[in-house]
Amino acid sequence: MSFQDFLIISPEIVISFTAISVFLLDLFINNKKFLVNVSIAGLLFSFILTLGLSNGWLIESPGVYAFFSSIKLDEFSLFFKVLIILSGVAVIGSSGEYISSNIESKGEFLGLLLLSITGMLLLVSSVELITVWVSLELTAIPLVALVALGKNDTSLEASLKFLILSAVSSVVILYGLVFLYGYSGSTYFNDIFSYISSTTSSPEDLIVLNYGLLIGIILLVLGISFKLAAFPFQMWVPDVYQGAPTPITAYLSVVSKAAGFAVLLRIIYSVLGGNDFSVILSNLFSIIAVFSMTIGNVMALRQNDIKRLLAYSTIAHAGYLLIGVASLNISGIGENLYSGPQGVLYYLAGYAFTNLTAFLLIIGVSKSIGTFELSGFAGLRKKSPLTSFVLAVSVISLLGIPPTVGFMSKIFIFSAAVNTNLTWLAIVGVINSVISAYYYLRILKIVFVDPENNQSEIKVSKSISLITLIGMIGILLLGLFPSLILEIAEIAVMSIVNI
Amino acid sequence: MVFADLPTLVDIVFWIIALFTVCGSVAIISVNNVFKSAVLLALTMVSVAILYFLLSADFIGVIQILVYVGAVSVLIAFAVMLVKDVPRSNSANNLINLSIIPSTIFLVIIAFAIGAENWITKTTINYEEPLNEIVVSNVSWIGELLIREYFISFQIAGLILLAALIGALALLRREG
């Protein structure tokens, strides 16, 4: 271990120390607003460090290993680190008012959230099975407590469901990792990759001889689907999203999902690499994608609670994203080899803007109207035109109508599927988008057409207004100029591919 | 492979303990009394520890007994005693028939995978000392791994403990 090793994980070190200092300051300081500022300062400092790592101020160039090859800093992990830290800033920055009125243990709330962010950052850069698993636990355990910190009893129930399912999924992942280790004799991604490539010659060999590897990967994927909020571990999503404090719901729907996809992509492209093994995997992801999309969209049709509705919508979006994951270029020839994972990265960036905007607005509006029922949003247009406009932009982006980022990301994902001979999957995706139009447009109808049924005044706090406005600009900007992210995404994907 | 030659004493012990572990696990989920389940859990954990000893992982075996038998089972027993009427309230699950089908399928798949795979029997970690010395004292070897190869996982585990502790305290305050 050299000094450079610690420099490489300096963003994580800064955030975990911020978490510990928030725990300690909570004991002495009565002004809880100060704790929010400390958390944001810590996140911004680690953001600067992340930029430093990517620009060569701190280390020579990305693509280096640290701590006996357990951690790898490459463009891929930097992409996700920036995404996660900025989402964390948005969530904490906009929830200051929510925390002071709805959360009793304010210091613990912020500190645990920061610890979970630390876990996510370590997760996206770890290239060793044990580090991956331990980081996964670090992301999940603070979240169990965070979900329970809401004031109502549904929050406790949600937390219990989250705890049990998270434990089950962790065990499933661990079982998969054991198979991988037993198969290859190593916990390092690179060693497993070279072992797989050295022992197999033809695709038939790989499938017939290595049931252990196959079962290991399948268990791993099924376990990670808990993080993605995808089938078959999707049943916790509606209850937990509804019961959890809304900032935590926003965090779960964006950051947790992004980190899950990061692990999934890294395992596919770094561990299995250019193997023809991916045929089976592609089928597996297609099945999960179809089920996630269909379950999410069909169940969302009948929801009347906006948090529950968006929960089912995130299940559907996990399905769309998995189409991109399933689009593995099996032949290994032709252009746009990695258009699938590139699309996933672009989709995740856009989804972060879109979903954070939607959830943060819901925090602001529901504080004024005092309910999460859809009917409470009736007549929002008259009460607060700007809020309803921003909400409309984010809902349109979730639905996928131009000129928003949601439209462009669906285009990329579906065209990647068509490029890799998964046209049927793209068609299922399009049909599902049509189904989703029903419930997204229903939100717009309620906001813009329905007459108002209560006289409450809408007051959205300044921080929420600012962050959602930035979010809206991001949605439109990324939708009009997708190359802003796509070029970075291409470099990021290339940095994890083992050939 | 076990039956290739005459079974050795270790093989016989292994099969007895394995049978004991499986029967104990099935018994844990089939008795209705939570307290009896806790006791059975402790017994099963002891037999798992014996399996570790048979694999010459004596340190893991000792930790297994200390943590699972000494702490977890005792904690469950305390929880059962402190809560009123729990021993009788664990009614039989009516999904038991339904759950047999997927678990049997899972068992067959796993058994098939384990049987068909050519498992690798060495690790790629470079030993600094000869293997027979590591087998004699794997405490020092584990300690060395924790501060070398798995340094970062070890540190993250510390953060997990911190998060669990603070989270539990925050929940307690919420109750109060």
PDB file of N, CA and C in Angstrom, chain A residues 105-148:
ATOM      1  N   SER A 105     -34.144  12.034  14.095  1.00  0.00           N
ATOM      2  CA  SER A 105     -32.690  11.883  14.263  1.00  0.00           C
ATOM      3  C   SER A 105     -31.994  12.482  13.053  1.00  0.00           C
ATOM      4  N   LYS A 106     -31.786  13.801  13.085  1.00  0.00           N
ATOM      5  CA  LYS A 106     -31.299  14.482  11.874  1.00  0.00           C
ATOM      6  C   LYS A 106     -29.849  14.130  11.570  1.00  0.00           C
ATOM      7  N   GLY A 107     -29.003  14.165  12.587  1.00  0.00           N
ATOM      8  CA  GLY A 107     -27.589  13.862  12.368  1.00  0.00           C
ATOM      9  C   GLY A 107     -27.398  12.451  11.855  1.00  0.00           C
ATOM     10  N   GLU A 108     -28.109  11.504  12.475  1.00  0.00           N
ATOM     11  CA  GLU A 108     -28.003  10.111  12.041  1.00  0.00           C
ATOM     12  C   GLU A 108     -28.472   9.960  10.605  1.00  0.00           C
ATOM     13  N   PHE A 109     -29.546  10.662  10.279  1.00  0.00           N
ATOM     14  CA  PHE A 109     -30.090  10.584   8.915  1.00  0.00           C
ATOM     15  C   PHE A 109     -29.019  10.966   7.901  1.00  0.00           C
ATOM     16  N   LEU A 110     -28.387  12.144   8.123  1.00  0.00           N
ATOM     17  CA  LEU A 110     -27.380  12.612   7.157  1.00  0.00           C
ATOM     18  C   LEU A 110     -26.157  11.701   7.151  1.00  0.00           C
ATOM     19  N   GLY A 111     -25.689  11.310   8.339  1.00  0.00           N
ATOM     20  CA  GLY A 111     -24.482  10.495   8.419  1.00  0.00           C
ATOM     21  C   GLY A 111     -24.668   9.145   7.749  1.00  0.00           C
ATOM     22  N   LEU A 112     -25.825   8.514   8.000  1.00  0.00           N
ATOM     23  CA  LEU A 112     -26.067   7.203   7.389  1.00  0.00           C
ATOM     24  C   LEU A 112     -26.178   7.328   5.877  1.00  0.00           C
ATOM     25  N   LEU A 113     -26.801   8.414   5.428  1.00  0.00           N
ATOM     26  CA  LEU A 113     -26.900   8.617   3.982  1.00  0.00           C
ATOM     27  C   LEU A 113     -25.503   8.749   3.370  1.00  0.00           C
ATOM     28  N   LEU A 114     -24.623   9.484   4.071  1.00  0.00           N
ATOM     29  CA  LEU A 114     -23.255   9.642   3.563  1.00  0.00           C
ATOM     30  C   LEU A 114     -22.514   8.307   3.561  1.00  0.00           C
ATOM     31  N   LEU A 115     -22.745   7.487   4.596  1.00  0.00           N
ATOM     32  CA  LEU A 115     -22.086   6.173   4.625  1.00  0.00           C
ATOM     33  C   LEU A 115     -22.559   5.319   3.455  1.00  0.00           C
ATOM     34  N   SER A 116     -23.862   5.395   3.166  1.00  0.00           N
ATOM     35  CA  SER A 116     -24.372   4.617   2.049  1.00  0.00           C
ATOM     36  C   SER A 116     -23.756   5.101   0.734  1.00  0.00           C
ATOM     37  N   ILE A 117     -23.590   6.429   0.608  1.00  0.00           N
ATOM     38  CA  ILE A 117     -22.949   6.962  -0.604  1.00  0.00           C
ATOM     39  C   ILE A 117     -21.514   6.441  -0.705  1.00  0.00           C
ATOM     40  N   THR A 118     -20.805   6.397   0.448  1.00  0.00           N
ATOM     41  CA  THR A 118     -19.446   5.839   0.446  1.00  0.00           C
ATOM     42  C   THR A 118     -19.456   4.420  -0.119  1.00  0.00           C
ATOM     43  N   GLY A 119     -20.427   3.626   0.338  1.00  0.00           N
ATOM     44  CA  GLY A 119     -20.526   2.249  -0.144  1.00  0.00           C
ATOM     45  C   GLY A 119     -20.722   2.197  -1.638  1.00  0.00           C
ATOM     46  N   MET A 120     -21.604   3.075  -2.147  1.00  0.00           N
ATOM     47  CA  MET A 120     -21.861   3.090  -3.596  1.00  0.00           C
ATOM     48  C   MET A 120     -20.584   3.422  -4.365  1.00  0.00           C
ATOM     49  N   LEU A 121     -19.822   4.423  -3.841  1.00  0.00           N
ATOM     50  CA  LEU A 121     -18.599   4.823  -4.543  1.00  0.00           C
ATOM     51  C   LEU A 121     -17.592   3.686  -4.573  1.00  0.00           C
ATOM     52  N   LEU A 122     -17.479   2.953  -3.447  1.00  0.00           N
ATOM     53  CA  LEU A 122     -16.542   1.829  -3.427  1.00  0.00           C
ATOM     54  C   LEU A 122     -17.027   0.716  -4.343  1.00  0.00           C
ATOM     55  N   LEU A 123     -18.354   0.546  -4.366  1.00  0.00           N
ATOM     56  CA  LEU A 123     -18.931  -0.533  -5.162  1.00  0.00           C
ATOM     57  C   LEU A 123     -18.606  -0.371  -6.638  1.00  0.00           C
ATOM     58  N   VAL A 124     -18.733   0.866  -7.153  1.00  0.00           N
ATOM     59  CA  VAL A 124     -18.540   1.030  -8.598  1.00  0.00           C
ATOM     60  C   VAL A 124     -17.080   0.909  -8.999  1.00  0.00           C
ATOM     61  N   SER A 125     -16.147   0.979  -8.016  1.00  0.00           N
ATOM     62  CA  SER A 125     -14.751   0.873  -8.424  1.00  0.00           C
ATOM     63  C   SER A 125     -14.092  -0.419  -7.971  1.00  0.00           C
ATOM     64  N   SER A 126     -14.836  -1.311  -7.315  1.00  0.00           N
ATOM     65  CA  SER A 126     -14.163  -2.517  -6.836  1.00  0.00           C
ATOM     66  C   SER A 126     -14.118  -3.577  -7.923  1.00  0.00           C
ATOM     67  N   VAL A 127     -12.981  -4.243  -8.008  1.00  0.00           N
ATOM     68  CA  VAL A 127     -12.789  -5.287  -9.025  1.00  0.00           C
ATOM     69  C   VAL A 127     -12.364  -6.584  -8.346  1.00  0.00           C
ATOM     70  N   GLU A 128     -12.970  -6.850  -7.183  1.00  0.00           N
ATOM     71  CA  GLU A 128     -12.622  -8.058  -6.458  1.00  0.00           C
ATOM     72  C   GLU A 128     -13.891  -8.513  -5.757  1.00  0.00           C
ATOM     73  N   LEU A 129     -14.144  -9.826  -5.745  1.00  0.00           N
ATOM     74  CA  LEU A 129     -15.469 -10.292  -5.319  1.00  0.00           C
ATOM     75  C   LEU A 129     -15.795  -9.919  -3.884  1.00  0.00           C
ATOM     76  N   ILE A 130     -14.823 -10.076  -2.965  1.00  0.00           N
ATOM     77  CA  ILE A 130     -15.132  -9.801  -1.566  1.00  0.00           C
ATOM     78  C   ILE A 130     -15.376  -8.312  -1.361  1.00  0.00           C
ATOM     79  N   THR A 131     -14.568  -7.475  -2.021  1.00  0.00           N
ATOM     80  CA  THR A 131     -14.785  -6.032  -1.917  1.00  0.00           C
ATOM     81  C   THR A 131     -16.161  -5.656  -2.457  1.00  0.00           C
ATOM     82  N   VAL A 132     -16.543  -6.279  -3.571  1.00  0.00           N
ATOM     83  CA  VAL A 132     -17.865  -6.007  -4.135  1.00  0.00           C
ATOM     84  C   VAL A 132     -18.941  -6.329  -3.113  1.00  0.00           C
ATOM     85  N   TRP A 133     -18.824  -7.503  -2.488  1.00  0.00           N
ATOM     86  CA  TRP A 133     -19.891  -7.930  -1.575  1.00  0.00           C
ATOM     87  C   TRP A 133     -19.937  -7.048  -0.334  1.00  0.00           C
ATOM     88  N   VAL A 134     -18.768  -6.744   0.216  1.00  0.00           N
ATOM     89  CA  VAL A 134     -18.744  -5.921   1.424  1.00  0.00           C
ATOM     90  C   VAL A 134     -19.265  -4.521   1.122  1.00  0.00           C
ATOM     91  N   SER A 135     -18.910  -3.970  -0.065  1.00  0.00           N
ATOM     92  CA  SER A 135     -19.421  -2.645  -0.418  1.00  0.00           C
ATOM     93  C   SER A 135     -20.933  -2.671  -0.598  1.00  0.00           C
ATOM     94  N   LEU A 136     -21.434  -3.762  -1.193  1.00  0.00           N
ATOM     95  CA  LEU A 136     -22.887  -3.904  -1.340  1.00  0.00           C
ATOM     96  C   LEU A 136     -23.569  -3.829   0.015  1.00  0.00           C
ATOM     97  N   GLU A 137     -22.974  -4.496   1.002  1.00  0.00           N
ATOM     98  CA  GLU A 137     -23.548  -4.461   2.347  1.00  0.00           C
ATOM     99  C   GLU A 137     -23.500  -3.052   2.915  1.00  0.00           C
ATOM    100  N   LEU A 138     -22.390  -2.346   2.656  1.00  0.00           N
ATOM    101  CA  LEU A 138     -22.273  -0.980   3.180  1.00  0.00           C
ATOM    102  C   LEU A 138     -23.323  -0.073   2.540  1.00  0.00           C
ATOM    103  N   THR A 139     -23.744  -0.365   1.306  1.00  0.00           N
ATOM    104  CA  THR A 139     -24.805   0.448   0.731  1.00  0.00           C
ATOM    105  C   THR A 139     -26.161   0.102   1.327  1.00  0.00           C
ATOM    106  N   ALA A 140     -26.348  -1.176   1.677  1.00  0.00           N
ATOM    107  CA  ALA A 140     -27.697  -1.617   2.063  1.00  0.00           C
ATOM    108  C   ALA A 140     -28.008  -1.361   3.533  1.00  0.00           C
ATOM    109  N   ILE A 141     -27.032  -1.587   4.426  1.00  0.00           N
ATOM    110  CA  ILE A 141     -27.351  -1.540   5.859  1.00  0.00           C
ATOM    111  C   ILE A 141     -27.750  -0.146   6.339  1.00  0.00           C
ATOM    112  N   PRO A 142     -27.035   0.938   5.931  1.00  0.00           N
ATOM    113  CA  PRO A 142     -27.535   2.260   6.335  1.00  0.00           C
ATOM    114  C   PRO A 142     -28.935   2.530   5.783  1.00  0.00           C
ATOM    115  N   LEU A 143     -29.222   2.005   4.587  1.00  0.00           N
ATOM    116  CA  LEU A 143     -30.525   2.270   3.982  1.00  0.00           C
ATOM    117  C   LEU A 143     -31.653   1.646   4.780  1.00  0.00           C
ATOM    118  N   VAL A 144     -31.388   0.470   5.387  1.00  0.00           N
ATOM    119  CA  VAL A 144     -32.424  -0.161   6.207  1.00  0.00           C
ATOM    120  C   VAL A 144     -32.856   0.789   7.317  1.00  0.00           C
ATOM    121  N   ALA A 145     -31.847   1.396   7.996  1.00  0.00           N
ATOM    122  CA  ALA A 145     -32.173   2.326   9.072  1.00  0.00           C
ATOM    123  C   ALA A 145     -32.818   3.593   8.512  1.00  0.00           C
ATOM    124  N   LEU A 146     -32.313   4.077   7.367  1.00  0.00           N
ATOM    125  CA  LEU A 146     -32.845   5.318   6.796  1.00  0.00           C
ATOM    126  C   LEU A 146     -34.312   5.187   6.424  1.00  0.00           C
ATOM    127  N   VAL A 147     -34.678   4.012   5.865  1.00  0.00           N
ATOM    128  CA  VAL A 147     -36.071   3.807   5.485  1.00  0.00           C
ATOM    129  C   VAL A 147     -36.954   3.862   6.730  1.00  0.00           C
ATOM    130  N   ALA A 148     -36.422   3.383   7.857  1.00  0.00           N
ATOM    131  CA  ALA A 148     -37.230   3.327   9.079  1.00  0.00           C
ATOM    132  C   ALA A 148     -37.311   4.666   9.787  1.00  0.00           C
TER     133      ALA A 148
END
